[in-house]
Structures are given as C-alpha cells and as structure tokens.
Amino acid sequence: QKAEQELLAAQNKTTQAASKWTTIVYVTPTGKRYHYSGSCNGGTYIASTLEKALARGLTPCKKCVG
C-alpha cells in the first residue's frame, strides 16, 4: 500500500515536470518575458517551450501569465 502510494507520487512528479518542459509559451527574439497568449500586448511572438524560455532567463508576463 505505502509503496504503491510512493510510486504514484513519483509518477505524478515526473508528469508535472514533463508537462512543465513541454508547455508552449510565446516569446520575441529580444524580449525579457514569456507569454501564455500569442496576442498579449499586440506583440509579434514565436512559439517556444517553457524550458527554452527559462533557459534564456525570461520571466513570466504579469498580464497573461500572472
């Protein structure tokens, strides 16, 4: 019982981590923020992954990410 709960908890953590890295965000080549909306602030964005945005040191947009 306990081992099964630990296994489920580990699988849940893995799933959460995987979804974090495959989350699509929108960025500009020179911007400092990443966005969940491709039309936030009327910008011209390209799709990227959250992993790449974080690796570039981008921070979340306060308007569309929160």
CSV table of N, CA, C and O in Angstrom, one decimal:
chain,number,residue,atom,x,y,z
A,1,GLN,N,0.8,-1.2,0.0
A,1,GLN,CA,0.0,0.0,0.0
A,1,GLN,C,0.9,1.3,0.0
A,1,GLN,O,0.7,2.1,-0.8
A,2,LYS,N,1.8,1.3,0.9
A,2,LYS,CA,2.7,2.5,1.0
A,2,LYS,C,3.6,2.6,-0.2
A,2,LYS,O,3.7,3.7,-0.8
A,3,ALA,N,4.1,1.5,-0.7
A,3,ALA,CA,4.9,1.5,-1.8
A,3,ALA,C,4.2,2.0,-3.1
A,3,ALA,O,4.7,2.7,-3.9
A,4,GLU,N,2.9,1.6,-3.2
A,4,GLU,CA,2.1,2.0,-4.3
A,4,GLU,C,1.8,3.5,-4.2
A,4,GLU,O,1.9,4.2,-5.3
A,5,GLN,N,1.6,4.0,-3.0
A,5,GLN,CA,1.4,5.5,-2.9
A,5,GLN,C,2.7,6.3,-3.3
A,5,GLN,O,2.6,7.3,-3.9
A,6,GLU,N,3.8,5.7,-2.9
A,6,GLU,CA,5.1,6.4,-3.2
A,6,GLU,C,5.3,6.4,-4.7
A,6,GLU,O,5.8,7.3,-5.3
A,7,LEU,N,5.0,5.2,-5.3
A,7,LEU,CA,5.2,5.1,-6.8
A,7,LEU,C,4.3,6.1,-7.5
A,7,LEU,O,4.7,6.8,-8.4
A,8,LEU,N,3.0,6.2,-7.1
A,8,LEU,CA,2.1,7.2,-7.7
A,8,LEU,C,2.6,8.6,-7.5
A,8,LEU,O,2.5,9.4,-8.4
A,9,ALA,N,3.1,8.9,-6.3
A,9,ALA,CA,3.6,10.3,-6.1
A,9,ALA,C,4.8,10.6,-7.0
A,9,ALA,O,4.9,11.7,-7.5
A,10,ALA,N,5.7,9.6,-7.2
A,10,ALA,CA,6.8,9.8,-8.0
A,10,ALA,C,6.4,10.0,-9.5
A,10,ALA,O,6.9,10.8,-10.2
A,11,GLN,N,5.4,9.2,-9.9
A,11,GLN,CA,4.9,9.3,-11.3
A,11,GLN,C,4.3,10.7,-11.5
A,11,GLN,O,4.4,11.3,-12.5
A,12,ASN,N,3.5,11.2,-10.5
A,12,ASN,CA,2.9,12.5,-10.6
A,12,ASN,C,3.9,13.6,-10.7
A,12,ASN,O,3.8,14.5,-11.5
A,13,LYS,N,5.0,13.5,-9.9
A,13,LYS,CA,6.1,14.5,-10.0
A,13,LYS,C,6.7,14.5,-11.4
A,13,LYS,O,7.0,15.5,-12.0
A,14,THR,N,7.0,13.3,-11.9
A,14,THR,CA,7.5,13.2,-13.3
A,14,THR,C,6.6,13.8,-14.3
A,14,THR,O,7.1,14.5,-15.2
A,15,THR,N,5.3,13.5,-14.2
A,15,THR,CA,4.4,14.0,-15.2
A,15,THR,C,4.3,15.5,-15.1
A,15,THR,O,4.3,16.2,-16.1
A,16,GLN,N,4.4,16.1,-13.9
A,16,GLN,CA,4.3,17.5,-13.7
A,16,GLN,C,5.6,18.2,-14.3
A,16,GLN,O,5.5,19.2,-15.0
A,17,ALA,N,6.7,17.6,-14.1
A,17,ALA,CA,8.0,18.1,-14.6
A,17,ALA,C,8.0,18.0,-16.2
A,17,ALA,O,8.4,19.0,-16.8
A,18,ALA,N,7.5,16.9,-16.7
A,18,ALA,CA,7.4,16.8,-18.2
A,18,ALA,C,6.5,17.8,-18.8
A,18,ALA,O,6.8,18.4,-19.8
A,19,SER,N,5.3,18.0,-18.2
A,19,SER,CA,4.4,19.0,-18.7
A,19,SER,C,5.0,20.4,-18.6
A,19,SER,O,4.7,21.2,-19.5
A,20,LYS,N,5.8,20.7,-17.6
A,20,LYS,CA,6.4,22.0,-17.5
A,20,LYS,C,7.3,22.2,-18.7
A,20,LYS,O,7.3,23.3,-19.2
A,21,TRP,N,8.0,21.2,-19.1
A,21,TRP,CA,9.0,21.4,-20.1
A,21,TRP,C,8.4,21.3,-21.5
A,21,TRP,O,9.0,21.8,-22.5
A,22,THR,N,7.2,20.9,-21.6
A,22,THR,CA,6.5,20.8,-22.9
A,22,THR,C,5.5,21.9,-23.1
A,22,THR,O,4.8,21.9,-24.1
A,23,THR,N,5.3,22.7,-22.1
A,23,THR,CA,4.3,23.8,-22.2
A,23,THR,C,4.7,24.8,-23.2
A,23,THR,O,5.9,25.2,-23.3
A,24,ILE,N,3.8,25.1,-24.1
A,24,ILE,CA,4.1,26.1,-25.2
A,24,ILE,C,3.9,27.5,-24.6
A,24,ILE,O,2.9,27.8,-24.0
A,25,VAL,N,4.9,28.3,-24.9
A,25,VAL,CA,4.8,29.7,-24.5
A,25,VAL,C,5.2,30.6,-25.7
A,25,VAL,O,5.6,30.0,-26.7
A,26,TYR,N,5.0,31.9,-25.6
A,26,TYR,CA,5.2,32.8,-26.8
A,26,TYR,C,6.3,33.8,-26.3
A,26,TYR,O,6.2,34.3,-25.3
A,27,VAL,N,7.3,34.0,-27.2
A,27,VAL,CA,8.4,34.9,-26.9
A,27,VAL,C,8.7,35.7,-28.1
A,27,VAL,O,8.3,35.4,-29.3
A,28,THR,N,9.5,36.8,-27.9
A,28,THR,CA,10.1,37.6,-29.0
A,28,THR,C,11.6,37.3,-29.0
A,28,THR,O,12.1,36.9,-28.0
A,29,PRO,N,12.2,37.5,-30.1
A,29,PRO,CA,13.7,37.2,-30.1
A,29,PRO,C,14.5,38.1,-29.1
A,29,PRO,O,15.5,37.6,-28.6
A,30,THR,N,14.0,39.3,-28.8
A,30,THR,CA,14.8,40.1,-27.9
A,30,THR,C,14.1,40.5,-26.6
A,30,THR,O,14.6,41.2,-25.8
A,31,GLY,N,12.9,39.9,-26.4
A,31,GLY,CA,12.1,40.3,-25.2
A,31,GLY,C,12.7,39.7,-23.9
A,31,GLY,O,13.6,38.8,-23.9
A,32,LYS,N,12.1,40.1,-22.8
A,32,LYS,CA,12.5,39.7,-21.5
A,32,LYS,C,11.5,38.8,-20.8
A,32,LYS,O,11.7,38.2,-19.7
A,33,ARG,N,10.3,38.7,-21.5
A,33,ARG,CA,9.2,37.9,-20.9
A,33,ARG,C,8.7,36.8,-21.8
A,33,ARG,O,8.9,36.9,-23.0
A,34,TYR,N,8.1,35.8,-21.1
A,34,TYR,CA,7.4,34.8,-21.9
A,34,TYR,C,5.9,35.0,-21.7
A,34,TYR,O,5.5,35.5,-20.6
A,35,HIS,N,5.1,34.6,-22.6
A,35,HIS,CA,3.6,34.8,-22.6
A,35,HIS,C,2.9,33.5,-22.8
A,35,HIS,O,3.4,32.6,-23.5
A,36,TYR,N,1.7,33.3,-22.2
A,36,TYR,CA,0.8,32.2,-22.5
A,36,TYR,C,-0.1,32.5,-23.6
A,36,TYR,O,-0.6,31.6,-24.3
A,37,SER,N,-0.2,33.8,-24.0
A,37,SER,CA,-1.1,34.2,-25.1
A,37,SER,C,-0.2,34.8,-26.2
A,37,SER,O,0.6,35.6,-26.0
A,38,GLY,N,-0.5,34.3,-27.4
A,38,GLY,CA,0.3,34.7,-28.5
A,38,GLY,C,-0.1,36.1,-29.0
A,38,GLY,O,0.4,36.7,-29.9
A,39,SER,N,-1.2,36.7,-28.4
A,39,SER,CA,-1.6,38.0,-28.8
A,39,SER,C,-1.5,39.0,-27.6
A,39,SER,O,-2.1,40.1,-27.7
A,40,CYS,N,-0.9,38.7,-26.6
A,40,CYS,CA,-0.7,39.6,-25.4
A,40,CYS,C,0.0,40.9,-25.8
A,40,CYS,O,1.0,40.8,-26.5
A,41,ASN,N,-0.6,42.0,-25.4
A,41,ASN,CA,0.0,43.3,-25.7
A,41,ASN,C,0.2,43.6,-27.2
A,41,ASN,O,1.0,44.5,-27.5
A,42,GLY,N,-0.4,42.8,-28.1
A,42,GLY,CA,-0.3,43.1,-29.5
A,42,GLY,C,1.0,42.8,-30.1
A,42,GLY,O,1.4,43.3,-31.2
A,43,GLY,N,1.8,42.0,-29.4
A,43,GLY,CA,3.2,41.7,-29.9
A,43,GLY,C,3.2,40.7,-31.0
A,43,GLY,O,2.2,40.0,-31.3
A,44,THR,N,4.4,40.6,-31.6
A,44,THR,CA,4.6,39.5,-32.6
A,44,THR,C,5.5,38.5,-32.0
A,44,THR,O,6.6,38.7,-31.7
A,45,TYR,N,4.9,37.3,-31.7
A,45,TYR,CA,5.6,36.3,-31.0
A,45,TYR,C,5.8,35.0,-31.8
A,45,TYR,O,5.2,34.8,-32.8
A,46,ILE,N,6.8,34.3,-31.3
A,46,ILE,CA,7.1,33.0,-31.9
A,46,ILE,C,6.8,31.9,-30.8
A,46,ILE,O,7.0,32.2,-29.6
A,47,ALA,N,6.3,30.8,-31.1
A,47,ALA,CA,6.1,29.7,-30.2
A,47,ALA,C,7.4,29.1,-29.7
A,47,ALA,O,8.4,29.0,-30.5
A,48,SER,N,7.5,28.8,-28.4
A,48,SER,CA,8.7,28.2,-27.9
A,48,SER,C,8.2,27.3,-26.8
A,48,SER,O,7.0,27.1,-26.5
A,49,THR,N,9.1,26.6,-26.1
A,49,THR,CA,8.7,25.8,-24.9
A,49,THR,C,9.1,26.6,-23.6
A,49,THR,O,10.0,27.5,-23.7
A,50,LEU,N,8.4,26.3,-22.6
A,50,LEU,CA,8.8,26.9,-21.3
A,50,LEU,C,10.2,26.6,-20.9
A,50,LEU,O,10.9,27.5,-20.4
A,51,GLU,N,10.7,25.4,-21.2
A,51,GLU,CA,12.1,25.1,-20.9
A,51,GLU,C,13.1,26.0,-21.6
A,51,GLU,O,14.0,26.6,-21.0
A,52,LYS,N,12.8,26.3,-22.9
A,52,LYS,CA,13.7,27.2,-23.6
A,52,LYS,C,13.6,28.6,-23.1
A,52,LYS,O,14.6,29.3,-23.0
A,53,ALA,N,12.4,29.0,-22.8
A,53,ALA,CA,12.2,30.4,-22.3
A,53,ALA,C,12.9,30.6,-20.9
A,53,ALA,O,13.6,31.6,-20.7
A,54,LEU,N,12.8,29.6,-20.1
A,54,LEU,CA,13.5,29.7,-18.8
A,54,LEU,C,15.0,29.6,-19.0
A,54,LEU,O,15.8,30.3,-18.2
A,55,ALA,N,15.5,28.8,-19.9
A,55,ALA,CA,16.9,28.7,-20.2
A,55,ALA,C,17.5,30.1,-20.7
A,55,ALA,O,18.7,30.4,-20.4
A,56,ARG,N,16.7,30.8,-21.3
A,56,ARG,CA,17.1,32.2,-21.8
A,56,ARG,C,17.0,33.2,-20.7
A,56,ARG,O,17.3,34.4,-20.9
A,57,GLY,N,16.5,32.8,-19.6
A,57,GLY,CA,16.3,33.8,-18.4
A,57,GLY,C,15.1,34.6,-18.5
A,57,GLY,O,15.0,35.7,-17.9
A,58,LEU,N,14.1,34.3,-19.4
A,58,LEU,CA,12.9,35.0,-19.5
A,58,LEU,C,12.1,34.9,-18.2
A,58,LEU,O,12.1,33.8,-17.6
A,59,THR,N,11.3,35.9,-17.9
A,59,THR,CA,10.4,35.9,-16.8
A,59,THR,C,9.0,35.9,-17.3
A,59,THR,O,8.7,36.4,-18.4
A,60,PRO,N,8.0,35.5,-16.4
A,60,PRO,CA,6.6,35.5,-16.9
A,60,PRO,C,6.0,36.9,-17.1
A,60,PRO,O,6.3,37.8,-16.3
A,61,CYS,N,5.2,37.0,-18.1
A,61,CYS,CA,4.5,38.3,-18.3
A,61,CYS,C,3.4,38.4,-17.1
A,61,CYS,O,2.7,37.5,-16.8
A,62,LYS,N,3.4,39.6,-16.5
A,62,LYS,CA,2.5,39.8,-15.4
A,62,LYS,C,1.0,39.8,-15.9
A,62,LYS,O,0.1,39.6,-15.1
A,63,LYS,N,0.8,40.2,-17.2
A,63,LYS,CA,-0.5,40.3,-17.7
A,63,LYS,C,-1.2,39.0,-18.0
A,63,LYS,O,-2.3,38.7,-17.6
A,64,CYS,N,-0.5,38.1,-18.8
A,64,CYS,CA,-1.2,36.9,-19.2
A,64,CYS,C,-0.7,35.6,-18.5
A,64,CYS,O,-1.4,34.6,-18.5
A,65,VAL,N,0.4,35.7,-17.8
A,65,VAL,CA,0.9,34.5,-17.0
A,65,VAL,C,0.4,34.7,-15.6
A,65,VAL,O,0.0,33.7,-15.0
A,66,GLY,N,0.5,35.9,-15.1
A,66,GLY,CA,0.0,36.1,-13.7
A,66,GLY,C,1.1,36.3,-12.8
A,66,GLY,O,1.9,36.4,-12.2
